[in-house]
Amino acid sequence: MNELKHLKHLSAVKSNTGIKFLTPAVSPGNHCPMRIASVIVEDIKGLSSLLVGMQEYTTHSRLFSPNPEGKHGELHWLYVLDAQEVVFGCRNSLMGALRKMDKAGAKAILMIVTCVPELIGEDIEGIVHEIQPELSAQVTFVLLGQFKNISYPPGSWKTMEALGVLMKAKKTEPARINILGRSPEEKHIPMPSLLPELVKRSFALRYLAPGASLTDFQSAPDAALNLVVCPFMQPLAVKMEREFSVPYIALHTLYDVKRIHRTYEGIAKHFGFSWDNAFEEERQEALTLQNQAKERLDGLRYVFCLRIDIPIPMAIYLARLGMEPLLLHLEEYYPEDRSYAKELVSMGYNPWICRMVNAEADLLVLEKLAPDLCFGYLSDINKNIPCVLDMFDFYGQVGYGRTSNLLRRILGVLDEVHLRERGNKHGPASI
């Protein structure tokens, strides 16, 4: 298809810059990562922030972060570059701002650096290195120039990774487990069955995500294990393993029933206990649905659209069910996606990779591809492309329950297609 000539296949994509827009139509774009970072910081008790950028950035930030002070004495200040600083840099004045925040009582400061400081080559790392010995507050930073970060996910995962700088090595607590990617009081996402089972076995769970506290993050290296339940937290887990020797297990990328079983058994072996068939009913249910899916999905071709949080690992699972990926929308190419991409390509699949931002124009291309199924969000339900919608419903869920819910949704769409085709073939049912 000529419409896909400008795109790269998965094997040729190595970073975000390799992902092209599916269609050239004009789009207002996505949320700036700066916005996501600012919102996250406000939700971490005890963490202050300094947003550095031009007036339009700082003004925009006050629309969703209107208060310069947090609920618990945090400081959320703005540093506006003037015309001279755009040319000659802001090193001295920026260090002065950090001194003022330190004197005002900030415990730890995250600098959120936007486009212009990066464009002029301001050495933020050098500034932090020079000023840190003078301050009581720890300082870390995240570079979020949108010319390098096309969409919003870096505002989450890079901010979380930057918090690793605030951690210090601690003595390991043998019964302590960090849950990376779930807040302490998260009601809208079902609790994975794994977590209460760990509590039953006397493990202390510390939840690290927006909603946790600065103290929680600073204490995190005392854990015996990190369990990752969302993609935004895996880079932090990698950093903690490298710098503090805290091992991690990524749960959010697991769908295959055997892989989930092996992973759960690995957790039990790591700590020296047995699950005593705690998950057997869940496992059998997921295995039954997976066997049904293999029979019905084998040979079907599909595309990924918007709002799928971990596309490549999910594509690997669908490939194991016999499905062929034609085109994948990737909102973000995470650091760990290189290894996942190699696995999918080694299975004999090398789909086109793109970003979809123009619903009407993109839909015309998808219709030409004529996939059997579409996963994700389509702005206009298209009868020619059966769609498995609301894939963000699975965000933050892990284990057998998520696999079962996903497969039920897919099989439900196939049932709807089957009924529709029967209706078209035999005409309307008589009353």
XYZ file of C-alpha atoms in Angstrom:
431
model
C 0.000 0.000 0.000
C 1.329 3.427 -0.954
C -0.154 4.906 2.234
C 2.341 2.871 4.303
C 5.499 3.578 2.319
C 6.776 6.199 4.760
C 6.430 3.915 7.788
C 9.060 1.620 9.274
C 8.668 -1.999 10.230
C 9.102 -2.931 13.885
C 12.599 -4.343 13.317
C 13.784 -0.946 12.020
C 12.389 1.142 14.909
C 14.935 1.829 17.657
C 13.429 4.879 19.380
C 10.528 7.313 19.290
C 12.077 9.204 16.388
C 11.580 6.157 14.178
C 7.813 6.206 14.616
C 6.042 8.203 11.902
C 2.487 9.486 11.829
C 0.164 7.199 9.890
C -1.337 10.067 7.900
C -0.097 13.635 7.247
C -3.386 15.329 8.063
C -3.245 18.259 10.504
C -3.684 17.331 14.180
C -3.718 19.376 17.397
C -1.399 16.764 18.915
C -1.325 15.145 22.343
C -0.751 16.339 25.884
C 2.691 17.813 26.511
C 4.710 15.527 28.847
C 5.342 18.579 31.043
C 1.681 18.547 32.037
C 1.770 14.914 33.145
C 4.957 15.467 35.166
C 3.462 18.483 36.937
C 0.342 16.553 37.911
C 2.382 13.578 39.163
C 4.583 15.760 41.379
C 1.558 17.282 43.103
C 0.401 13.779 44.027
C 3.617 12.805 45.836
C 3.488 13.993 49.433
C 6.626 15.908 50.416
C 8.063 16.386 46.917
C 8.510 19.943 45.621
C 8.981 20.990 42.003
C 10.489 23.759 39.905
C 9.189 24.027 36.347
C 11.716 25.750 34.063
C 10.620 27.252 30.762
C 9.133 30.098 28.793
C 6.097 32.055 29.943
C 3.631 30.041 27.874
C 4.711 26.840 29.642
C 4.487 28.302 33.109
C 1.142 29.984 32.415
C -0.244 26.733 31.023
C 0.988 24.801 34.060
C -0.947 27.048 36.407
C -4.177 26.078 34.645
C -3.939 22.542 36.049
C -1.569 23.237 38.984
C -2.900 26.572 40.294
C -1.331 26.506 43.754
C 2.342 27.323 44.403
C 2.137 25.398 47.672
C 1.039 21.814 48.237
C -1.210 20.373 50.937
C 1.735 19.348 53.101
C 4.029 22.325 52.660
C 5.482 21.347 49.284
C 6.590 24.131 46.945
C 5.558 24.106 43.294
C 7.387 27.071 41.834
C 7.871 28.316 38.290
C 11.057 29.656 36.724
C 10.340 31.872 33.698
C 13.247 32.443 31.308
C 13.684 36.004 30.072
C 15.003 37.011 26.625
C 18.606 37.306 27.789
C 18.566 33.835 29.365
C 17.269 32.316 26.139
C 20.488 33.529 24.494
C 23.054 33.262 27.287
C 21.568 30.613 29.575
C 20.107 30.654 33.069
C 22.725 28.818 35.142
C 23.334 31.354 37.934
C 19.726 32.447 38.324
C 18.468 28.861 38.306
C 20.887 27.960 41.100
C 19.606 31.008 42.969
C 16.037 29.722 42.636
C 17.057 26.337 44.051
C 18.737 28.060 47.009
C 15.515 29.986 47.701
C 13.435 26.798 47.603
C 15.875 25.099 49.936
C 15.716 28.022 52.371
C 11.907 27.994 52.159
C 11.840 24.419 53.432
C 11.689 22.141 50.391
C 12.689 18.569 51.347
C 13.364 17.381 47.806
C 13.031 19.158 44.463
C 12.226 17.808 41.017
C 13.154 20.221 38.220
C 10.852 19.829 35.229
C 12.809 21.167 32.265
C 10.857 22.093 29.123
C 11.853 22.748 25.495
C 13.909 25.963 25.478
C 16.526 25.060 28.133
C 17.205 21.861 26.191
C 17.297 23.650 22.849
C 19.912 26.162 24.037
C 21.995 23.383 25.577
C 21.713 24.407 29.220
C 23.691 21.921 31.323
C 21.041 20.954 33.871
C 23.017 17.974 35.146
C 26.035 20.221 35.729
C 23.910 22.760 37.604
C 22.534 20.071 39.928
C 26.008 18.622 40.506
C 27.380 22.049 41.415
C 24.556 23.243 43.658
C 23.712 20.010 45.516
C 26.486 20.258 48.184
C 25.074 23.651 49.262
C 21.530 22.411 49.788
C 19.732 20.414 52.444
C 17.081 19.427 49.863
C 17.935 16.691 47.383
C 17.543 17.767 43.760
C 16.736 15.693 40.697
C 15.500 16.658 37.237
C 13.660 15.430 34.179
C 14.171 16.726 30.612
C 10.813 16.936 28.840
C 11.343 19.055 25.740
C 8.484 18.048 23.469
C 10.714 18.060 20.394
C 12.242 14.883 21.898
C 9.091 13.580 23.611
C 6.256 13.534 21.120
C 3.509 12.509 23.525
C 2.623 12.245 27.209
C 4.145 8.898 28.448
C 7.667 10.336 29.075
C 6.059 12.744 31.510
C 5.251 9.664 33.581
C 8.073 7.177 33.129
C 10.936 9.698 33.015
C 9.596 11.455 36.106
C 9.335 8.161 37.991
C 12.842 7.182 36.885
C 14.202 10.564 38.052
C 12.933 9.839 41.579
C 15.543 7.092 41.798
C 18.126 9.844 42.356
C 16.429 10.636 45.683
C 16.994 7.079 46.954
C 19.898 5.845 49.057
C 21.101 2.319 49.721
C 19.447 0.663 52.728
C 19.584 -2.640 54.542
C 17.243 -5.143 52.901
C 14.032 -6.030 54.739
C 13.427 -9.716 53.822
C 9.629 -9.447 53.983
C 9.292 -6.087 52.178
C 7.992 -5.920 48.583
C 7.517 -2.747 46.529
C 4.530 -2.623 44.180
C 5.568 -0.258 41.374
C 2.682 1.313 39.511
C -0.193 1.205 41.968
C -1.041 3.926 44.487
C -1.791 3.130 48.132
C -5.517 3.869 47.770
C -6.466 3.006 44.207
C -10.152 2.103 44.127
C -10.962 2.292 40.410
C -8.558 -0.503 39.385
C -9.372 -3.987 40.752
C -6.827 -5.343 43.212
C -4.836 -8.173 41.568
C -5.360 -11.406 43.524
C -1.587 -11.829 43.880
C -1.248 -8.903 46.292
C -3.651 -9.982 49.078
C -2.136 -13.469 48.866
C 1.256 -11.936 49.604
C -0.208 -10.045 52.558
C -1.655 -13.336 53.889
C 1.904 -14.635 53.954
C 3.032 -11.718 56.136
C 4.729 -9.641 53.437
C 4.680 -5.868 53.852
C 3.695 -4.181 50.589
C 4.806 -0.648 49.794
C 2.921 0.975 46.908
C 4.979 3.328 44.746
C 3.097 5.556 42.318
C 1.466 8.988 42.324
C -0.354 9.009 45.649
C 2.621 7.663 47.579
C 4.920 9.888 49.631
C 8.469 11.117 49.180
C 9.415 9.011 52.210
C 8.021 5.907 50.499
C 10.238 6.487 47.472
C 13.299 7.310 49.564
C 12.848 4.116 51.601
C 12.239 1.882 48.565
C 15.766 0.357 48.312
C 15.112 -1.646 51.502
C 12.780 -4.011 49.601
C 13.672 -7.607 48.816
C 11.751 -7.449 45.521
C 10.053 -4.973 43.184
C 6.875 -6.065 41.401
C 6.065 -3.860 38.396
C 2.396 -3.546 37.439
C 2.466 -0.724 34.856
C 4.822 0.365 32.034
C 5.560 3.789 33.541
C 7.451 2.185 36.429
C 9.707 -0.364 34.727
C 12.537 2.146 34.000
C 12.646 2.959 37.727
C 12.745 -0.753 38.547
C 15.671 -1.200 36.147
C 17.470 1.728 37.798
C 16.900 0.312 41.271
C 18.207 -3.099 40.247
C 21.324 -1.532 38.734
C 22.088 0.868 41.580
C 20.682 -0.848 44.679
C 20.571 -4.534 43.646
C 16.813 -4.756 44.211
C 15.566 -7.419 41.763
C 12.345 -6.798 39.892
C 9.694 -8.819 38.111
C 7.567 -7.187 35.402
C 4.005 -8.460 35.793
C 2.287 -6.014 33.441
C 3.772 -7.649 30.329
C 2.529 -11.172 31.128
C -0.528 -12.670 29.438
C 0.315 -16.279 28.617
C -1.023 -18.629 31.312
C 2.138 -20.739 31.500
C 4.323 -17.641 31.820
C 2.149 -16.266 34.618
C 2.336 -19.622 36.416
C 6.136 -19.776 36.089
C 6.444 -16.193 37.331
C 4.228 -16.781 40.369
C 6.169 -19.935 41.181
C 9.390 -17.931 40.823
C 8.143 -15.416 43.407
C 7.330 -18.223 45.839
C 10.717 -19.851 45.268
C 12.490 -16.513 45.770
C 11.021 -16.246 49.271
C 10.886 -19.952 50.082
C 7.157 -20.654 50.414
C 4.346 -22.388 48.525
C 1.138 -20.881 47.126
C -0.837 -24.037 48.048
C -2.988 -23.802 44.887
C -4.167 -20.306 45.821
C -4.582 -19.363 42.142
C -5.677 -22.717 40.699
C -9.282 -21.736 39.984
C -8.156 -18.514 38.265
C -5.484 -20.382 36.316
C -7.886 -23.033 35.035
C -10.410 -20.403 33.952
C -7.727 -18.467 32.056
C -6.361 -21.670 30.503
C -9.808 -22.709 29.251
C -10.374 -19.302 27.653
C -6.867 -19.334 26.156
C -7.479 -22.722 24.513
C -10.775 -21.466 23.090
C -9.031 -18.358 21.783
C -6.326 -20.390 20.027
C -8.980 -22.276 18.098
C -10.886 -19.164 17.040
C -8.106 -16.595 16.563
C -5.586 -18.629 14.598
C -4.880 -16.948 11.240
C -6.759 -13.719 11.974
C -5.053 -10.400 11.142
C -5.300 -7.327 13.342
C -4.226 -3.730 13.949
C -3.597 -1.777 17.153
C -5.118 1.697 17.469
C -4.963 4.211 20.326
C -5.130 3.627 24.093
C -3.250 0.363 24.497
C -0.758 0.797 27.317
C 1.710 -1.999 26.423
C 1.310 -2.814 22.706
C 4.340 -4.975 21.890
C 4.029 -7.452 24.800
C 0.338 -7.813 23.973
C 1.220 -8.381 20.311
C 3.588 -11.175 21.402
C 0.747 -12.859 23.263
C -1.654 -12.535 20.344
C 1.041 -13.996 18.077
C 1.199 -17.028 20.373
C -2.539 -17.392 19.789
C -1.893 -17.455 16.033
C -2.834 -13.872 15.172
C -0.874 -11.758 12.672
C -0.141 -8.074 13.479
C -0.436 -5.828 10.420
C 0.002 -2.363 11.930
C 0.721 -1.219 15.497
C 0.129 2.254 16.921
C 2.845 2.999 19.501
C 2.263 6.048 21.678
C 5.709 5.518 23.179
C 8.784 3.386 22.515
C 9.908 2.415 26.016
C 13.526 1.469 26.788
C 12.528 -2.186 27.282
C 10.633 -2.326 23.964
C 13.817 -3.268 22.097
C 13.884 -6.698 23.693
C 10.135 -7.178 23.232
C 10.441 -6.156 19.568
C 13.201 -8.715 18.993
C 10.984 -11.423 20.469
C 8.050 -10.567 18.204
C 10.259 -10.390 15.103
C 11.885 -13.716 15.999
C 8.381 -15.240 15.905
C 8.132 -14.242 12.243
C 6.122 -11.026 12.599
C 7.361 -7.586 11.570
C 4.371 -5.193 11.480
C 4.303 -1.587 10.348
C 4.726 0.876 13.246
C 2.994 4.265 13.381
C 1.305 6.942 15.451
C -2.367 7.623 14.835
C -3.567 11.141 15.608
C -6.099 11.874 12.858
C -9.089 9.620 13.308
C -10.900 10.209 10.024
C -7.833 10.032 7.807
C -6.376 7.058 9.687
C -9.621 5.111 9.402
C -9.451 5.205 5.601
C -6.047 3.527 5.709
C -7.243 0.899 8.184
C -10.170 0.053 5.921
C -7.764 -0.615 3.058
C -5.722 -2.934 5.275
C -8.959 -4.837 5.984
C -7.946 -6.435 9.299
C -10.127 -9.077 10.899
C -9.927 -7.247 14.234
C -8.922 -3.871 15.598
C -7.784 -3.331 19.183
C -8.039 -0.003 20.991
C -9.945 3.182 20.333
C -11.639 4.232 17.109
C -13.465 7.553 17.181
C -16.151 6.160 14.882
C -17.293 2.558 15.242
C -16.793 0.998 11.819
C -18.892 -2.008 10.845
C -16.201 -3.169 8.433
C -13.585 -3.453 11.226
C -14.718 -5.335 14.345
C -13.081 -3.561 17.282
C -12.071 -4.728 20.760
C -12.649 -1.472 22.609
C -11.670 0.033 25.985
C -8.245 -1.585 26.251
C -7.264 0.886 28.982
C -9.679 -1.009 31.249
C -6.839 -3.484 31.817
C -4.329 -0.852 32.937
C -2.820 -1.740 36.301
C -4.286 -5.250 36.328
C -1.981 -8.256 36.284
C -2.155 -12.029 36.392
C -4.745 -14.592 35.380
C -7.662 -12.241 35.931
C -6.436 -9.757 33.336
C -5.810 -12.517 30.789
C -9.308 -13.922 31.315
C -10.930 -10.500 31.009
C -9.004 -9.749 27.813
C -9.890 -13.072 26.196
C -13.560 -12.795 27.160
C -13.701 -9.388 25.515
C -12.058 -10.666 22.306
C -14.280 -13.749 22.116
C -17.318 -11.569 22.788
C -16.504 -9.403 19.759
C -16.096 -12.530 17.601
C -19.502 -13.754 18.807
C -21.057 -10.428 17.809
C -19.481 -10.671 14.346
C -20.733 -14.237 13.966
C -24.287 -13.255 14.901
C -24.200 -10.289 12.545
C -22.960 -12.439 9.672
C -25.685 -15.003 10.334
C -28.264 -12.239 10.345
C -27.008 -10.874 7.015
C -27.039 -14.371 5.509
C -30.488 -15.462 6.679
C -32.250 -12.126 6.913
C -33.999 -10.646 9.949
C -35.373 -13.116 12.440
C -39.157 -13.477 12.413
C -41.120 -12.298 15.431
